[in-house]
JSON list of C-alpha atoms in Angstrom, two decimals:
[
{"chain": "Z", "resi": 42, "resn": "GLN", "atom": "CA", "xyz": [78.32, 123.96, 128.95]},
{"chain": "Z", "resi": 43, "resn": "VAL", "atom": "CA", "xyz": [77.52, 127.56, 128.06]},
{"chain": "Z", "resi": 44, "resn": "GLN", "atom": "CA", "xyz": [80.03, 129.73, 126.22]},
{"chain": "Z", "resi": 45, "resn": "LEU", "atom": "CA", "xyz": [79.90, 133.50, 126.56]},
{"chain": "Z", "resi": 46, "resn": "VAL", "atom": "CA", "xyz": [81.20, 135.97, 123.99]},
{"chain": "Z", "resi": 47, "resn": "GLU", "atom": "CA", "xyz": [81.43, 139.68, 124.73]},
{"chain": "Z", "resi": 48, "resn": "SER", "atom": "CA", "xyz": [81.40, 142.48, 122.20]},
{"chain": "Z", "resi": 49, "resn": "GLY", "atom": "CA", "xyz": [80.98, 146.23, 122.09]},
{"chain": "Z", "resi": 50, "resn": "GLY", "atom": "CA", "xyz": [84.14, 147.38, 123.81]},
{"chain": "Z", "resi": 51, "resn": "GLY", "atom": "CA", "xyz": [86.34, 150.11, 122.43]},
{"chain": "Z", "resi": 52, "resn": "LEU", "atom": "CA", "xyz": [87.82, 153.55, 122.92]},
{"chain": "Z", "resi": 53, "resn": "VAL", "atom": "CA", "xyz": [85.56, 156.40, 123.99]},
{"chain": "Z", "resi": 54, "resn": "GLN", "atom": "CA", "xyz": [86.05, 159.88, 125.41]},
{"chain": "Z", "resi": 55, "resn": "ALA", "atom": "CA", "xyz": [85.06, 160.70, 128.94]},
{"chain": "Z", "resi": 56, "resn": "GLY", "atom": "CA", "xyz": [81.35, 161.41, 129.15]},
{"chain": "Z", "resi": 57, "resn": "GLY", "atom": "CA", "xyz": [80.59, 159.10, 126.27]},
{"chain": "Z", "resi": 58, "resn": "SER", "atom": "CA", "xyz": [78.63, 155.87, 126.12]},
{"chain": "Z", "resi": 59, "resn": "LEU", "atom": "CA", "xyz": [79.15, 152.27, 125.12]},
{"chain": "Z", "resi": 60, "resn": "ARG", "atom": "CA", "xyz": [76.91, 149.22, 125.13]},
{"chain": "Z", "resi": 61, "resn": "LEU", "atom": "CA", "xyz": [78.46, 145.86, 125.80]},
{"chain": "Z", "resi": 62, "resn": "SER", "atom": "CA", "xyz": [76.77, 142.66, 124.68]},
{"chain": "Z", "resi": 63, "resn": "CYS", "atom": "CA", "xyz": [77.29, 139.12, 125.93]},
{"chain": "Z", "resi": 64, "resn": "ALA", "atom": "CA", "xyz": [75.97, 136.39, 123.67]},
{"chain": "Z", "resi": 65, "resn": "ALA", "atom": "CA", "xyz": [75.59, 132.88, 125.06]},
{"chain": "Z", "resi": 66, "resn": "SER", "atom": "CA", "xyz": [76.03, 129.76, 122.97]},
{"chain": "Z", "resi": 67, "resn": "GLY", "atom": "CA", "xyz": [73.15, 128.12, 124.78]},
{"chain": "Z", "resi": 68, "resn": "SER", "atom": "CA", "xyz": [70.05, 129.19, 126.58]},
{"chain": "Z", "resi": 69, "resn": "ILE", "atom": "CA", "xyz": [70.48, 131.60, 129.47]},
{"chain": "Z", "resi": 70, "resn": "PHE", "atom": "CA", "xyz": [66.92, 130.99, 130.59]},
{"chain": "Z", "resi": 71, "resn": "THR", "atom": "CA", "xyz": [68.12, 128.65, 133.34]},
{"chain": "Z", "resi": 72, "resn": "ILE", "atom": "CA", "xyz": [71.11, 130.76, 134.33]},
{"chain": "Z", "resi": 73, "resn": "ASN", "atom": "CA", "xyz": [69.96, 132.47, 137.48]},
{"chain": "Z", "resi": 74, "resn": "THR", "atom": "CA", "xyz": [72.54, 135.22, 137.63]},
{"chain": "Z", "resi": 75, "resn": "MET", "atom": "CA", "xyz": [74.25, 136.96, 134.75]},
{"chain": "Z", "resi": 76, "resn": "GLY", "atom": "CA", "xyz": [76.77, 139.66, 135.45]},
{"chain": "Z", "resi": 77, "resn": "TRP", "atom": "CA", "xyz": [79.51, 141.92, 134.25]},
{"chain": "Z", "resi": 78, "resn": "TYR", "atom": "CA", "xyz": [82.87, 142.13, 135.97]},
{"chain": "Z", "resi": 79, "resn": "ARG", "atom": "CA", "xyz": [85.87, 144.26, 135.15]},
{"chain": "Z", "resi": 80, "resn": "GLN", "atom": "CA", "xyz": [89.57, 144.16, 135.81]},
{"chain": "Z", "resi": 81, "resn": "ALA", "atom": "CA", "xyz": [91.87, 147.13, 135.47]},
{"chain": "Z", "resi": 82, "resn": "PRO", "atom": "CA", "xyz": [95.66, 146.72, 135.22]},
{"chain": "Z", "resi": 83, "resn": "GLY", "atom": "CA", "xyz": [97.13, 145.88, 138.61]},
{"chain": "Z", "resi": 84, "resn": "LYS", "atom": "CA", "xyz": [93.74, 145.51, 140.23]},
{"chain": "Z", "resi": 85, "resn": "GLN", "atom": "CA", "xyz": [91.50, 142.63, 141.19]},
{"chain": "Z", "resi": 86, "resn": "ARG", "atom": "CA", "xyz": [88.49, 141.67, 139.15]},
{"chain": "Z", "resi": 87, "resn": "GLU", "atom": "CA", "xyz": [85.39, 143.35, 140.55]},
{"chain": "Z", "resi": 88, "resn": "LEU", "atom": "CA", "xyz": [81.66, 143.02, 140.08]},
{"chain": "Z", "resi": 89, "resn": "VAL", "atom": "CA", "xyz": [80.16, 145.83, 138.03]},
{"chain": "Z", "resi": 90, "resn": "ALA", "atom": "CA", "xyz": [76.55, 144.72, 137.73]},
{"chain": "Z", "resi": 91, "resn": "ALA", "atom": "CA", "xyz": [74.45, 141.58, 137.97]},
{"chain": "Z", "resi": 92, "resn": "ILE", "atom": "CA", "xyz": [70.91, 140.58, 137.07]},
{"chain": "Z", "resi": 93, "resn": "THR", "atom": "CA", "xyz": [68.93, 137.55, 138.18]},
{"chain": "Z", "resi": 94, "resn": "SER", "atom": "CA", "xyz": [66.34, 135.60, 136.24]},
{"chain": "Z", "resi": 95, "resn": "ALA", "atom": "CA", "xyz": [63.73, 137.61, 138.16]},
{"chain": "Z", "resi": 96, "resn": "ARG", "atom": "CA", "xyz": [65.31, 140.79, 136.78]},
{"chain": "Z", "resi": 97, "resn": "ILE", "atom": "CA", "xyz": [66.64, 141.83, 140.17]},
{"chain": "Z", "resi": 98, "resn": "THR", "atom": "CA", "xyz": [69.70, 143.97, 139.60]},
{"chain": "Z", "resi": 99, "resn": "ASN", "atom": "CA", "xyz": [72.75, 144.83, 141.65]},
{"chain": "Z", "resi": 100, "resn": "TYR", "atom": "CA", "xyz": [75.36, 147.48, 140.88]},
{"chain": "Z", "resi": 101, "resn": "ALA", "atom": "CA", "xyz": [78.72, 148.52, 142.20]},
{"chain": "Z", "resi": 102, "resn": "ASP", "atom": "CA", "xyz": [78.47, 151.88, 143.93]},
{"chain": "Z", "resi": 103, "resn": "SER", "atom": "CA", "xyz": [80.92, 153.36, 141.45]},
{"chain": "Z", "resi": 104, "resn": "VAL", "atom": "CA", "xyz": [78.57, 152.77, 138.50]},
{"chain": "Z", "resi": 105, "resn": "LYS", "atom": "CA", "xyz": [75.13, 153.32, 140.04]},
{"chain": "Z", "resi": 106, "resn": "GLY", "atom": "CA", "xyz": [73.11, 155.78, 138.02]},
{"chain": "Z", "resi": 107, "resn": "ARG", "atom": "CA", "xyz": [75.45, 155.47, 135.01]},
{"chain": "Z", "resi": 108, "resn": "PHE", "atom": "CA", "xyz": [75.34, 151.80, 134.00]},
{"chain": "Z", "resi": 109, "resn": "THR", "atom": "CA", "xyz": [72.32, 149.62, 133.28]},
{"chain": "Z", "resi": 110, "resn": "ILE", "atom": "CA", "xyz": [72.34, 145.84, 132.98]},
{"chain": "Z", "resi": 111, "resn": "SER", "atom": "CA", "xyz": [69.61, 143.97, 131.13]},
{"chain": "Z", "resi": 112, "resn": "ARG", "atom": "CA", "xyz": [69.01, 140.50, 129.77]},
{"chain": "Z", "resi": 113, "resn": "ASP", "atom": "CA", "xyz": [67.04, 139.18, 126.82]},
{"chain": "Z", "resi": 114, "resn": "ASN", "atom": "CA", "xyz": [66.43, 135.49, 127.40]},
{"chain": "Z", "resi": 115, "resn": "ALA", "atom": "CA", "xyz": [64.87, 135.06, 123.96]},
{"chain": "Z", "resi": 116, "resn": "LYS", "atom": "CA", "xyz": [68.14, 136.23, 122.38]},
{"chain": "Z", "resi": 117, "resn": "ASN", "atom": "CA", "xyz": [70.37, 134.58, 125.01]},
{"chain": "Z", "resi": 118, "resn": "THR", "atom": "CA", "xyz": [72.07, 137.93, 125.45]},
{"chain": "Z", "resi": 119, "resn": "VAL", "atom": "CA", "xyz": [72.98, 140.19, 128.33]},
{"chain": "Z", "resi": 120, "resn": "TYR", "atom": "CA", "xyz": [73.73, 143.87, 127.88]},
{"chain": "Z", "resi": 121, "resn": "LEU", "atom": "CA", "xyz": [75.55, 146.54, 129.82]},
{"chain": "Z", "resi": 122, "resn": "GLN", "atom": "CA", "xyz": [74.67, 150.09, 128.84]},
{"chain": "Z", "resi": 123, "resn": "MET", "atom": "CA", "xyz": [77.41, 152.40, 130.08]},
{"chain": "Z", "resi": 124, "resn": "ASN", "atom": "CA", "xyz": [76.79, 156.15, 130.11]},
{"chain": "Z", "resi": 125, "resn": "SER", "atom": "CA", "xyz": [78.79, 159.08, 131.44]},
{"chain": "Z", "resi": 126, "resn": "LEU", "atom": "CA", "xyz": [81.94, 157.03, 131.20]},
{"chain": "Z", "resi": 127, "resn": "LYS", "atom": "CA", "xyz": [84.96, 158.05, 133.23]},
{"chain": "Z", "resi": 128, "resn": "PRO", "atom": "CA", "xyz": [88.67, 157.27, 132.75]},
{"chain": "Z", "resi": 129, "resn": "GLU", "atom": "CA", "xyz": [88.48, 155.09, 135.86]},
{"chain": "Z", "resi": 130, "resn": "ASP", "atom": "CA", "xyz": [86.02, 152.83, 134.03]},
{"chain": "Z", "resi": 131, "resn": "THR", "atom": "CA", "xyz": [88.90, 151.72, 131.82]},
{"chain": "Z", "resi": 132, "resn": "ALA", "atom": "CA", "xyz": [89.28, 147.95, 132.19]},
{"chain": "Z", "resi": 133, "resn": "VAL", "atom": "CA", "xyz": [88.71, 144.60, 130.56]},
{"chain": "Z", "resi": 134, "resn": "TYR", "atom": "CA", "xyz": [85.04, 143.75, 131.01]},
{"chain": "Z", "resi": 135, "resn": "TYR", "atom": "CA", "xyz": [84.02, 140.12, 131.46]},
{"chain": "Z", "resi": 136, "resn": "CYS", "atom": "CA", "xyz": [80.62, 138.53, 131.16]},
{"chain": "Z", "resi": 137, "resn": "ASN", "atom": "CA", "xyz": [79.71, 135.96, 133.79]},
{"chain": "Z", "resi": 138, "resn": "GLY", "atom": "CA", "xyz": [76.94, 133.44, 134.26]},
{"chain": "Z", "resi": 139, "resn": "GLN", "atom": "CA", "xyz": [76.18, 131.31, 137.29]},
{"chain": "Z", "resi": 140, "resn": "GLU", "atom": "CA", "xyz": [73.81, 128.37, 137.55]},
{"chain": "Z", "resi": 141, "resn": "THR", "atom": "CA", "xyz": [73.32, 125.24, 139.57]},
{"chain": "Z", "resi": 142, "resn": "ILE", "atom": "CA", "xyz": [72.46, 122.05, 137.71]},
{"chain": "Z", "resi": 143, "resn": "TRP", "atom": "CA", "xyz": [71.53, 118.97, 139.73]},
{"chain": "Z", "resi": 144, "resn": "GLY", "atom": "CA", "xyz": [73.28, 120.49, 142.74]},
{"chain": "Z", "resi": 145, "resn": "VAL", "atom": "CA", "xyz": [76.48, 121.27, 140.85]},
{"chain": "Z", "resi": 146, "resn": "PHE", "atom": "CA", "xyz": [77.49, 124.93, 140.63]},
{"chain": "Z", "resi": 147, "resn": "HIS", "atom": "CA", "xyz": [78.61, 126.19, 137.22]},
{"chain": "Z", "resi": 148, "resn": "ASN", "atom": "CA", "xyz": [80.45, 129.46, 136.73]},
{"chain": "Z", "resi": 149, "resn": "TYR", "atom": "CA", "xyz": [80.87, 130.66, 133.14]},
{"chain": "Z", "resi": 150, "resn": "TRP", "atom": "CA", "xyz": [83.20, 133.41, 131.88]},
{"chain": "Z", "resi": 151, "resn": "GLY", "atom": "CA", "xyz": [83.65, 135.16, 128.58]},
{"chain": "Z", "resi": 152, "resn": "GLN", "atom": "CA", "xyz": [87.04, 136.09, 127.16]},
{"chain": "Z", "resi": 153, "resn": "GLY", "atom": "CA", "xyz": [86.65, 139.78, 127.96]},
{"chain": "Z", "resi": 154, "resn": "THR", "atom": "CA", "xyz": [86.37, 142.97, 125.98]},
{"chain": "Z", "resi": 155, "resn": "GLN", "atom": "CA", "xyz": [88.55, 146.06, 126.46]},
{"chain": "Z", "resi": 156, "resn": "VAL", "atom": "CA", "xyz": [86.96, 149.37, 127.38]},
{"chain": "Z", "resi": 157, "resn": "THR", "atom": "CA", "xyz": [89.21, 152.41, 127.31]},
{"chain": "Z", "resi": 158, "resn": "VAL", "atom": "CA", "xyz": [87.97, 155.83, 128.37]},
{"chain": "Z", "resi": 159, "resn": "SER", "atom": "CA", "xyz": [90.19, 158.77, 127.49]},
{"chain": "Z", "resi": 160, "resn": "SER", "atom": "CA", "xyz": [90.19, 162.01, 129.47]}
]
């Protein structure tokens, strides 16, 4: 069982930057897909960005060109660099990991970190 802990959230003005980190309690080397999701008040949780073990990335259209996801398997950490932040980026951001072990799918979630962007 892998536990994920996010950090790096906070309050920032529009146009600013933040870098979120997601530290795993175990190795993420075998976790095929790591991702960041977010959930704003009254809205459903949505995928922000994901990265596979082959470093293939996928981004929500709303963050393309502004956010960058990366992973450091040696440090068991995934990052989300967020630039040019907008008030609509305000949400709780969750780290996610997905892997299949002996045919059993495992879906891991962190506890979330709040990002607030002021206008």
